[in-house]
PDB file of C-alpha atoms in Angstrom:
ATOM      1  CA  UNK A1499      -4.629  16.511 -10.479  1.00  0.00           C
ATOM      2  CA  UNK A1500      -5.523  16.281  -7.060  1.00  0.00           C
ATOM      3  CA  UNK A1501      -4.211  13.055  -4.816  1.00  0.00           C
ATOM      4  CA  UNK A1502      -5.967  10.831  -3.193  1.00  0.00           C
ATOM      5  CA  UNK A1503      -7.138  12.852   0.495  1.00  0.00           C
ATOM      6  CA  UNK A1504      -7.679  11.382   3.887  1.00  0.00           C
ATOM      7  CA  UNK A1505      -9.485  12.691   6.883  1.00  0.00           C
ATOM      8  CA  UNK A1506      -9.066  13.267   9.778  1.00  0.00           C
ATOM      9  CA  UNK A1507      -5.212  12.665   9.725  1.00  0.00           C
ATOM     10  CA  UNK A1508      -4.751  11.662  13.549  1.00  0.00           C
ATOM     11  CA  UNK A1509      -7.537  10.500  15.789  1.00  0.00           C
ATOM     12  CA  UNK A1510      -7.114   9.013  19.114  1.00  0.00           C
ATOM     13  CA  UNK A1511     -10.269   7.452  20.704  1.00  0.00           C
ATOM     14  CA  UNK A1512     -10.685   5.129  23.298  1.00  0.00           C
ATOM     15  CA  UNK A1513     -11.728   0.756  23.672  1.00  0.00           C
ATOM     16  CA  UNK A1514     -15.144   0.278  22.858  1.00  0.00           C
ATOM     17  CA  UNK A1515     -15.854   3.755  21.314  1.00  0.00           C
ATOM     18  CA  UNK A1516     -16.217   3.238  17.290  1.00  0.00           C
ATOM     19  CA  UNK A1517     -14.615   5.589  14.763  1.00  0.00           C
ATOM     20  CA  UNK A1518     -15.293   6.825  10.866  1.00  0.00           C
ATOM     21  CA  UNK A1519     -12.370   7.505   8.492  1.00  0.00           C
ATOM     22  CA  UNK A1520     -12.885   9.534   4.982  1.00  0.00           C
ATOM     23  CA  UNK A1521     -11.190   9.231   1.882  1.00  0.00           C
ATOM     24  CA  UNK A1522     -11.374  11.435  -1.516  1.00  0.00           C
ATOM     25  CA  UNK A1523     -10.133   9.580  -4.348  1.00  0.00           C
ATOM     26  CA  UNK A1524      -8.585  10.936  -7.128  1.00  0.00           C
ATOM     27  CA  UNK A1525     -10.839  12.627  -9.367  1.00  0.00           C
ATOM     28  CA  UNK A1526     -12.400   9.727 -12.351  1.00  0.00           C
ATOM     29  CA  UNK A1527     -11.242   6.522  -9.986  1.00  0.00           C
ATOM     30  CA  UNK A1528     -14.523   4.790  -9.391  1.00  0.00           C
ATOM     31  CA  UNK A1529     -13.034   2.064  -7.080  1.00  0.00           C
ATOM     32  CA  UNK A1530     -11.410   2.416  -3.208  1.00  0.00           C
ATOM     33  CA  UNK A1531      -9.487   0.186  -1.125  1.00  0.00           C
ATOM     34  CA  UNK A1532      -8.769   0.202   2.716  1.00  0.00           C
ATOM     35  CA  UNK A1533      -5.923  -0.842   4.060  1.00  0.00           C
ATOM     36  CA  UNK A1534      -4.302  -1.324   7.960  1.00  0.00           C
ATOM     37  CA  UNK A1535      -0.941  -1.004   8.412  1.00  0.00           C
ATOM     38  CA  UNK A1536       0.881  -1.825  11.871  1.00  0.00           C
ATOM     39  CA  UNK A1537       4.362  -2.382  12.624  1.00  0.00           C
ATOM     40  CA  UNK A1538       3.754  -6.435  13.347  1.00  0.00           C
ATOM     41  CA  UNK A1539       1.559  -7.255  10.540  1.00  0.00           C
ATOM     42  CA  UNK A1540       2.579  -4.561   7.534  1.00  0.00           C
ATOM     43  CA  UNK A1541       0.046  -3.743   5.248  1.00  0.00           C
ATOM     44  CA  UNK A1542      -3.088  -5.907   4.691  1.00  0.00           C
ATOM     45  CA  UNK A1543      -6.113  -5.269   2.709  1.00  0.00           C
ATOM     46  CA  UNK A1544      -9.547  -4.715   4.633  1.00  0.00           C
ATOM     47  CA  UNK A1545     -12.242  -4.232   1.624  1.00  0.00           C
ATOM     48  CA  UNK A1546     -12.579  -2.575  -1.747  1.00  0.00           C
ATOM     49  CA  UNK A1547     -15.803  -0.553  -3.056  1.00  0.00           C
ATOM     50  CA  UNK A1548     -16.452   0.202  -6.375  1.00  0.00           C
ATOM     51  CA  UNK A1549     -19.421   2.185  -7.979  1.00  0.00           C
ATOM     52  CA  UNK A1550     -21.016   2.154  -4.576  1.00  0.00           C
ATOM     53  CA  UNK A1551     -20.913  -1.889  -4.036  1.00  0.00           C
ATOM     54  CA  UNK A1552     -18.307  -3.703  -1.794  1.00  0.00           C
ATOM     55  CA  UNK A1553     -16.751  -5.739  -4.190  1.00  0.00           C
ATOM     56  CA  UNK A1554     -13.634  -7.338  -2.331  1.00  0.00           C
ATOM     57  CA  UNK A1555     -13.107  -8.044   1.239  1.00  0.00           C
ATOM     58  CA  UNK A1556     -10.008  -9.056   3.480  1.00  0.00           C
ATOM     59  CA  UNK A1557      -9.706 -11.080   6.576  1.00  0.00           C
ATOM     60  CA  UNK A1558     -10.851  -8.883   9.289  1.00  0.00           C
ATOM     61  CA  UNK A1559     -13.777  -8.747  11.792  1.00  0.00           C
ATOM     62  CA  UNK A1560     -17.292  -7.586  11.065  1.00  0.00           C
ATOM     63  CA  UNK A1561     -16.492  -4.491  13.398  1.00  0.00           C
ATOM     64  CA  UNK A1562     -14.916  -3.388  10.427  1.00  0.00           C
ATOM     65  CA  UNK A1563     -16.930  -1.725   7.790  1.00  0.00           C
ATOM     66  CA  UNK A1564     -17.384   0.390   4.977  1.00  0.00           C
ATOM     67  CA  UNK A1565     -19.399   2.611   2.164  1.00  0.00           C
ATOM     68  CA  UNK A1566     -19.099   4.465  -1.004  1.00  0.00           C
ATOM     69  CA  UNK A1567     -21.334   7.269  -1.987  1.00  0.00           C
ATOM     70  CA  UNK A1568     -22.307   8.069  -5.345  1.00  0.00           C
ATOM     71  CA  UNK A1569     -19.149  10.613  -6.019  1.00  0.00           C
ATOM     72  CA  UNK A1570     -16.588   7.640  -5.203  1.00  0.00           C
ATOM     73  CA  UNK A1571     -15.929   9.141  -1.658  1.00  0.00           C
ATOM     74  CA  UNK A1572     -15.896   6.392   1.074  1.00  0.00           C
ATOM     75  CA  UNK A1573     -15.842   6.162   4.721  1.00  0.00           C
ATOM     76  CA  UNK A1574     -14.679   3.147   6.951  1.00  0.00           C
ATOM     77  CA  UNK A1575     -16.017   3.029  10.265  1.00  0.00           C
ATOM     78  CA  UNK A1576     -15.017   0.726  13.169  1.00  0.00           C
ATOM     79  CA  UNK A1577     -16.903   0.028  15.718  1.00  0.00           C
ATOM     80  CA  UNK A1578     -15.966  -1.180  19.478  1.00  0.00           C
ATOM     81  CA  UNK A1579     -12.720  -0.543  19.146  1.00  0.00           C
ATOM     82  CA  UNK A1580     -10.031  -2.898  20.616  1.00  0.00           C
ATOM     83  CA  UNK A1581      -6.385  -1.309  21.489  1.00  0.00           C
ATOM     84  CA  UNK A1582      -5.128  -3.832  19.423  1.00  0.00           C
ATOM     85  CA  UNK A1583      -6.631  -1.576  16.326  1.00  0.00           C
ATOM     86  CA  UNK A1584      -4.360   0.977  16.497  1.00  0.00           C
ATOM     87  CA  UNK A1585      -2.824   1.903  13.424  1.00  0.00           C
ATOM     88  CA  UNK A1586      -2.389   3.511  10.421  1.00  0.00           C
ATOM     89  CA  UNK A1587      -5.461   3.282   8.352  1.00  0.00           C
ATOM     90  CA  UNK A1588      -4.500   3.713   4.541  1.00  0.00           C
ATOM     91  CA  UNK A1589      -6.760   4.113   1.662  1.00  0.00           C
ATOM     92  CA  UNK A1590      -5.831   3.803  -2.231  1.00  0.00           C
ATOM     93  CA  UNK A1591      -7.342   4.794  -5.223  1.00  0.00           C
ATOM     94  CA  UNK A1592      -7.820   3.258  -8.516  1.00  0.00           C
ATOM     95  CA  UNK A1593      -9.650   3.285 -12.332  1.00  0.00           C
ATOM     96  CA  UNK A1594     -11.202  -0.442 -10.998  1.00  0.00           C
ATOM     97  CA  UNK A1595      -9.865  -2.400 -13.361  1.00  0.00           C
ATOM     98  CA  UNK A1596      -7.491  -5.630 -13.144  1.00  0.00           C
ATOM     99  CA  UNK A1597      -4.257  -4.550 -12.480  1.00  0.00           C
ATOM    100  CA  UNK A1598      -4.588  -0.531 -12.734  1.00  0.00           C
ATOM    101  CA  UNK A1599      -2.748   1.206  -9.732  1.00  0.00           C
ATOM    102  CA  UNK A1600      -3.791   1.738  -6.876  1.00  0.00           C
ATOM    103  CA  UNK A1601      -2.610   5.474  -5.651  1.00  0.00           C
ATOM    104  CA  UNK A1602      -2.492   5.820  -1.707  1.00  0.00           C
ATOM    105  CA  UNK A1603      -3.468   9.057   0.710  1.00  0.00           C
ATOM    106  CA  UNK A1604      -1.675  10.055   3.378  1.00  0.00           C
ATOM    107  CA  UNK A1605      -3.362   8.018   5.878  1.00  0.00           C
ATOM    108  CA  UNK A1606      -5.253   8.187   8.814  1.00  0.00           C
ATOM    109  CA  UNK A1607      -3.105   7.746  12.083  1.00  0.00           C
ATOM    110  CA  UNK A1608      -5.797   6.130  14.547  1.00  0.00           C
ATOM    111  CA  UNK A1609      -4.890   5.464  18.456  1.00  0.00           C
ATOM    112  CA  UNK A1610      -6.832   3.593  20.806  1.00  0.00           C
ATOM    113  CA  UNK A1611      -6.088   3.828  24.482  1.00  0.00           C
TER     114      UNK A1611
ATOM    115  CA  UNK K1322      -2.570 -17.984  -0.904  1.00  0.00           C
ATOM    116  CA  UNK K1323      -0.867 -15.683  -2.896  1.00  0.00           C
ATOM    117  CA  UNK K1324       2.607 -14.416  -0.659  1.00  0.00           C
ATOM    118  CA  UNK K1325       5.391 -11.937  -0.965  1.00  0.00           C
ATOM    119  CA  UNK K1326       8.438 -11.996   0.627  1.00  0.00           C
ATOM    120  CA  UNK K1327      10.999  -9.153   0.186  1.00  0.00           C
ATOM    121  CA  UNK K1328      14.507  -9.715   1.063  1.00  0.00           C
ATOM    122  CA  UNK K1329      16.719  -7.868   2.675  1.00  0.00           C
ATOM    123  CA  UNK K1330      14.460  -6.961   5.467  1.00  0.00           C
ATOM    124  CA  UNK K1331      16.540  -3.789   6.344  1.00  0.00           C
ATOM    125  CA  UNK K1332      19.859  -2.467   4.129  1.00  0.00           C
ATOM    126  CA  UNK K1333      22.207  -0.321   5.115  1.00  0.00           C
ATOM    127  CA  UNK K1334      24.972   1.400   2.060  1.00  0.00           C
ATOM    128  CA  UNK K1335      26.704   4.529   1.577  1.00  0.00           C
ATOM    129  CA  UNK K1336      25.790   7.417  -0.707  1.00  0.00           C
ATOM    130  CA  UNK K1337      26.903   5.708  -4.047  1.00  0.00           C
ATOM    131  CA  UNK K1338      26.965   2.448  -3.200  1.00  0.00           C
ATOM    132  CA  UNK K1339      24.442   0.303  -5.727  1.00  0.00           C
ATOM    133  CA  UNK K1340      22.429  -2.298  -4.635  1.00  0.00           C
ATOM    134  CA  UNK K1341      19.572  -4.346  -5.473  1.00  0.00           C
ATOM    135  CA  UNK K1342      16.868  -5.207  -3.417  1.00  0.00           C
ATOM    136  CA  UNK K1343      14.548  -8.673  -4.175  1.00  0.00           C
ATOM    137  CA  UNK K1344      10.572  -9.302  -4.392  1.00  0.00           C
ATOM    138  CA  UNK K1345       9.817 -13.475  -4.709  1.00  0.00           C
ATOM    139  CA  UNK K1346       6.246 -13.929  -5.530  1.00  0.00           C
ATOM    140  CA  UNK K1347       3.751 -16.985  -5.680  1.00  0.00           C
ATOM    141  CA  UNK K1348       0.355 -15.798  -6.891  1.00  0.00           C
ATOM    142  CA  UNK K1349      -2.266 -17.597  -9.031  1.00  0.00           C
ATOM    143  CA  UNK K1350      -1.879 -15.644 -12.898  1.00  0.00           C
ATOM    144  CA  UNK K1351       0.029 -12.438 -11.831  1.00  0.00           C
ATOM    145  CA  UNK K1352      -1.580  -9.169 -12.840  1.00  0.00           C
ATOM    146  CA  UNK K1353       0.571  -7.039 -12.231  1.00  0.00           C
ATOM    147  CA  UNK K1354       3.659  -6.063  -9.304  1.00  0.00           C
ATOM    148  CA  UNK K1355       3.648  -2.908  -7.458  1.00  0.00           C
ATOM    149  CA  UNK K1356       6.518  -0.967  -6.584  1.00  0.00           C
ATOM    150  CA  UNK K1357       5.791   1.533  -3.778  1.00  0.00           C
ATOM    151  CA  UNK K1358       8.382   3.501  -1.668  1.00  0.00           C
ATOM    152  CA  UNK K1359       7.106   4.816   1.932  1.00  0.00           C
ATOM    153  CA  UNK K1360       8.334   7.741   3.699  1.00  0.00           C
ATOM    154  CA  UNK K1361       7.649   7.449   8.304  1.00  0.00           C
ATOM    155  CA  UNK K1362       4.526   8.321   9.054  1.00  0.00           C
ATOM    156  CA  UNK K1363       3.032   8.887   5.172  1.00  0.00           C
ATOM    157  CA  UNK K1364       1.211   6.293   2.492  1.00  0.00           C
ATOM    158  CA  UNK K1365       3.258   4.421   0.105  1.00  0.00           C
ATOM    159  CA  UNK K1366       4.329   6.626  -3.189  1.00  0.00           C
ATOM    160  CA  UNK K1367       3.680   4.513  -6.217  1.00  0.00           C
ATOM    161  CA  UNK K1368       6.918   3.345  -8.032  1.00  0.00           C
ATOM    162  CA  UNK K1369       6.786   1.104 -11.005  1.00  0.00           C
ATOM    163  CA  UNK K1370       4.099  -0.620 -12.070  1.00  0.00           C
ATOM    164  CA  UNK K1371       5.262  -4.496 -14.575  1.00  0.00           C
ATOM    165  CA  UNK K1372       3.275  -6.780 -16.118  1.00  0.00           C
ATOM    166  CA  UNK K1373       4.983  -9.485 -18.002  1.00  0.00           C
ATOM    167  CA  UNK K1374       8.104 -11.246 -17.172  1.00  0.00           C
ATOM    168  CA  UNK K1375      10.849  -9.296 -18.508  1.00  0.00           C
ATOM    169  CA  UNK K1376       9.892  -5.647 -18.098  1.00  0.00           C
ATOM    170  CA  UNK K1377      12.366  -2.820 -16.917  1.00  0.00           C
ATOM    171  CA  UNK K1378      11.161   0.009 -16.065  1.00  0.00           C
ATOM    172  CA  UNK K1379      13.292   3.283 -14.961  1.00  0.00           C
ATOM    173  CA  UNK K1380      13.415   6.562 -13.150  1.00  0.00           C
ATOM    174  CA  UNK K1381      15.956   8.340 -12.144  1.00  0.00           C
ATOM    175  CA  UNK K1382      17.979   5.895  -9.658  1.00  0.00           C
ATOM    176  CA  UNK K1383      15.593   3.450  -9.661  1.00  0.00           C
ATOM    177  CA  UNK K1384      14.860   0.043 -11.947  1.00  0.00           C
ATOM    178  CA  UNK K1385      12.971  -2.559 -11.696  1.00  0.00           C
ATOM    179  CA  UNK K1386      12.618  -5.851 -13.593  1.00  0.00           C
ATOM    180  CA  UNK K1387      10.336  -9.113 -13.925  1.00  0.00           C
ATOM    181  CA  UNK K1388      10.926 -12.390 -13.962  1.00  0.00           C
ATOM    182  CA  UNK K1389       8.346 -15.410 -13.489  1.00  0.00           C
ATOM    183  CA  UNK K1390       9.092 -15.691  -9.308  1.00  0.00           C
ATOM    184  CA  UNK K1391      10.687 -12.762  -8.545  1.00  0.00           C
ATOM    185  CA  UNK K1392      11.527  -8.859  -8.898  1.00  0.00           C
ATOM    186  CA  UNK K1393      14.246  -6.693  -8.531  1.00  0.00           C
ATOM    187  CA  UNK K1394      14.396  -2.825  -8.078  1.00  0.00           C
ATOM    188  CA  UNK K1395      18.004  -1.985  -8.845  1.00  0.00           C
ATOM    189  CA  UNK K1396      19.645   1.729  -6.882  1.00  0.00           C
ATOM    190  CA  UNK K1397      22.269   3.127  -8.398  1.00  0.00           C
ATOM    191  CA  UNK K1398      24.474   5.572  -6.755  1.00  0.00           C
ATOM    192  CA  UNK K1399      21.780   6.049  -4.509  1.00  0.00           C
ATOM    193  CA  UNK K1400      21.692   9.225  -2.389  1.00  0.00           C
ATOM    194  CA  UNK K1401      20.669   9.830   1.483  1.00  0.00           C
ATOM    195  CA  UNK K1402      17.247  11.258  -0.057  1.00  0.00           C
ATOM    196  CA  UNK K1403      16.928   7.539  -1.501  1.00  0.00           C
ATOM    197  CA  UNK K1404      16.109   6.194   2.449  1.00  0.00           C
ATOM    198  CA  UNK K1405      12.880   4.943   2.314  1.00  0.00           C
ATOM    199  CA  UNK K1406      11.005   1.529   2.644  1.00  0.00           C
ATOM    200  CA  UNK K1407      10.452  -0.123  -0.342  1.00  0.00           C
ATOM    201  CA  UNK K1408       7.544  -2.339  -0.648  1.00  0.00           C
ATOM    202  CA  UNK K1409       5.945  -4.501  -3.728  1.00  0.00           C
ATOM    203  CA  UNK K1410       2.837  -5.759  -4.053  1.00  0.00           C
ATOM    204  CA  UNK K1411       0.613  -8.224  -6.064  1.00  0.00           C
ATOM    205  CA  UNK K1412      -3.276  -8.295  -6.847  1.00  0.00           C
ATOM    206  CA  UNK K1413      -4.219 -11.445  -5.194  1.00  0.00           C
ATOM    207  CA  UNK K1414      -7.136 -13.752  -5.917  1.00  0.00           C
ATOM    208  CA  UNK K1415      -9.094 -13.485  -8.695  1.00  0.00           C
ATOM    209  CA  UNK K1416     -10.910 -10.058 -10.078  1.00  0.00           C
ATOM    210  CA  UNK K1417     -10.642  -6.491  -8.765  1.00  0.00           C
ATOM    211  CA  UNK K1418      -8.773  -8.015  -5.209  1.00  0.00           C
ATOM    212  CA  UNK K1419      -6.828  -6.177  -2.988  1.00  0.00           C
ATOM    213  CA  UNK K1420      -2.860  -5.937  -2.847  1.00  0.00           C
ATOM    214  CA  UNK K1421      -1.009  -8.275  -1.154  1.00  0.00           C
ATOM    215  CA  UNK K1422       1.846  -7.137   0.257  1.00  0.00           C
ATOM    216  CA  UNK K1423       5.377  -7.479   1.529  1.00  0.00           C
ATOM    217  CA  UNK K1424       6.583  -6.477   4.319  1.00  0.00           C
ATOM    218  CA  UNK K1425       8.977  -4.202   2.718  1.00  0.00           C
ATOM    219  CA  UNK K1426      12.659  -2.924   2.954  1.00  0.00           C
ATOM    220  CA  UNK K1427      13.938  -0.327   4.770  1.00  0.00           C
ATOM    221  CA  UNK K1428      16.792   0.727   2.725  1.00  0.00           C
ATOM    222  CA  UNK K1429      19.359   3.857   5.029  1.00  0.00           C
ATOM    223  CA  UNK K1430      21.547   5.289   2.531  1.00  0.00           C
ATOM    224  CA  UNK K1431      24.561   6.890   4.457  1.00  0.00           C
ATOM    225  CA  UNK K1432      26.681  10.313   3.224  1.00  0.00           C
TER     226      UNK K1432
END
């Protein structure tokens, strides 16, 4: 079975420009989670979609966003980017359920200069 | 809030040298912990997934086990290809929430 796929893997843009990230889930997961991950901060949740509907969202600015299309693929997209978002952009994979596992792609390696 | 704090922050043994490396917890009805290791540069590998206080679970060099506060995921004889961070994670809030995580371990295993 195919793993959870991310694209592009590196993108460097610069402050003010906005960006879109993909992500393939694994085939049958119905629900996808973004994540950031810097070196100060670790890993914190941004939202989570499932059957097309944002069901969960972290702590992060409206610049921040996200969809799901009717095969379970999702985008993020940031817009106005700020140096400060730099980092490596994570998504997961899971059934959708309480509990199940989340499964993780490679990751999307985003600078901002 | 729900928080996870991993201890040691960064651990250092030689090839063969067991250890054990600690997950403390404070969530609201835990549904679950999350083991994940993390290679530079990649996304987190799932590990181990317990539920109830008291669960092992095992492969190869690895276990981990519950308790009501805390979890541990045992090495032993660990080998260089064992160097990783090691991070654990709990669904926070209530429903279908993301993962809250710690800020992991970075575990070097020296030849």
């Amino acid at each position: 079975k195919a793993g959870v796929t991310q694209t592009p893997r590196y993108l460097i843009k610069t402050r003010g420009q906005q960006v879109t990230l993909s992500c393939s889930p694994i085939s049958g997961h119905r629900s996808v989670s973004w994540y950031q991950q810097t070196p100060g901060q670790g890993l914190q949740f941004l939202f989570e979609y499932f059957s097309e509907t944002q069901r969960n969202k972290g702590n992060f600015p409206g610049r921040f966003s996200g969809r799901q299309f009717s095969n379970s693929r999702s985008e993020m997209n940031v817009s106005t980017l700020e140096l400060g978002d730099s980092a490596l952009y994570l998504c997961a994979s899971s059934l959708g359920q309480t509990g199940d596992t989340q499964y993780f792609g490679p990751g999307t390696r985003l600078t901002v200069l | 809030e729900d928080q996870v704090t991993q201890s040691p922050e960064a651990l250092r043994l030689q090839e063969g040298e067991s250890s054990s490396l600690n997950c403390s917890y404070t969530v609201s009805g835990l549904r679950g912990l999350f083991w994940y290791r993390q290679d530079p540069g990649k996304g987190p590998e799932f590990l181990f997934t317990l539920y109830s206080a008291g669960e092992e679970k095992e492969k190869e060099r690895l276990k981990a086990t519950l308790t009501k506060k805390e979890s541990f995921l045992h090495i032993t004889a660990p080998k260089p290809e064992d160097s990783a961070t090691y991070l654990c994670a709990v669904p926070s809030g209530g429903g279908a929430d993301g993962l809250t995580f710690g800020k992991g371990t970075h575990l070097i295993i020296q030849p």
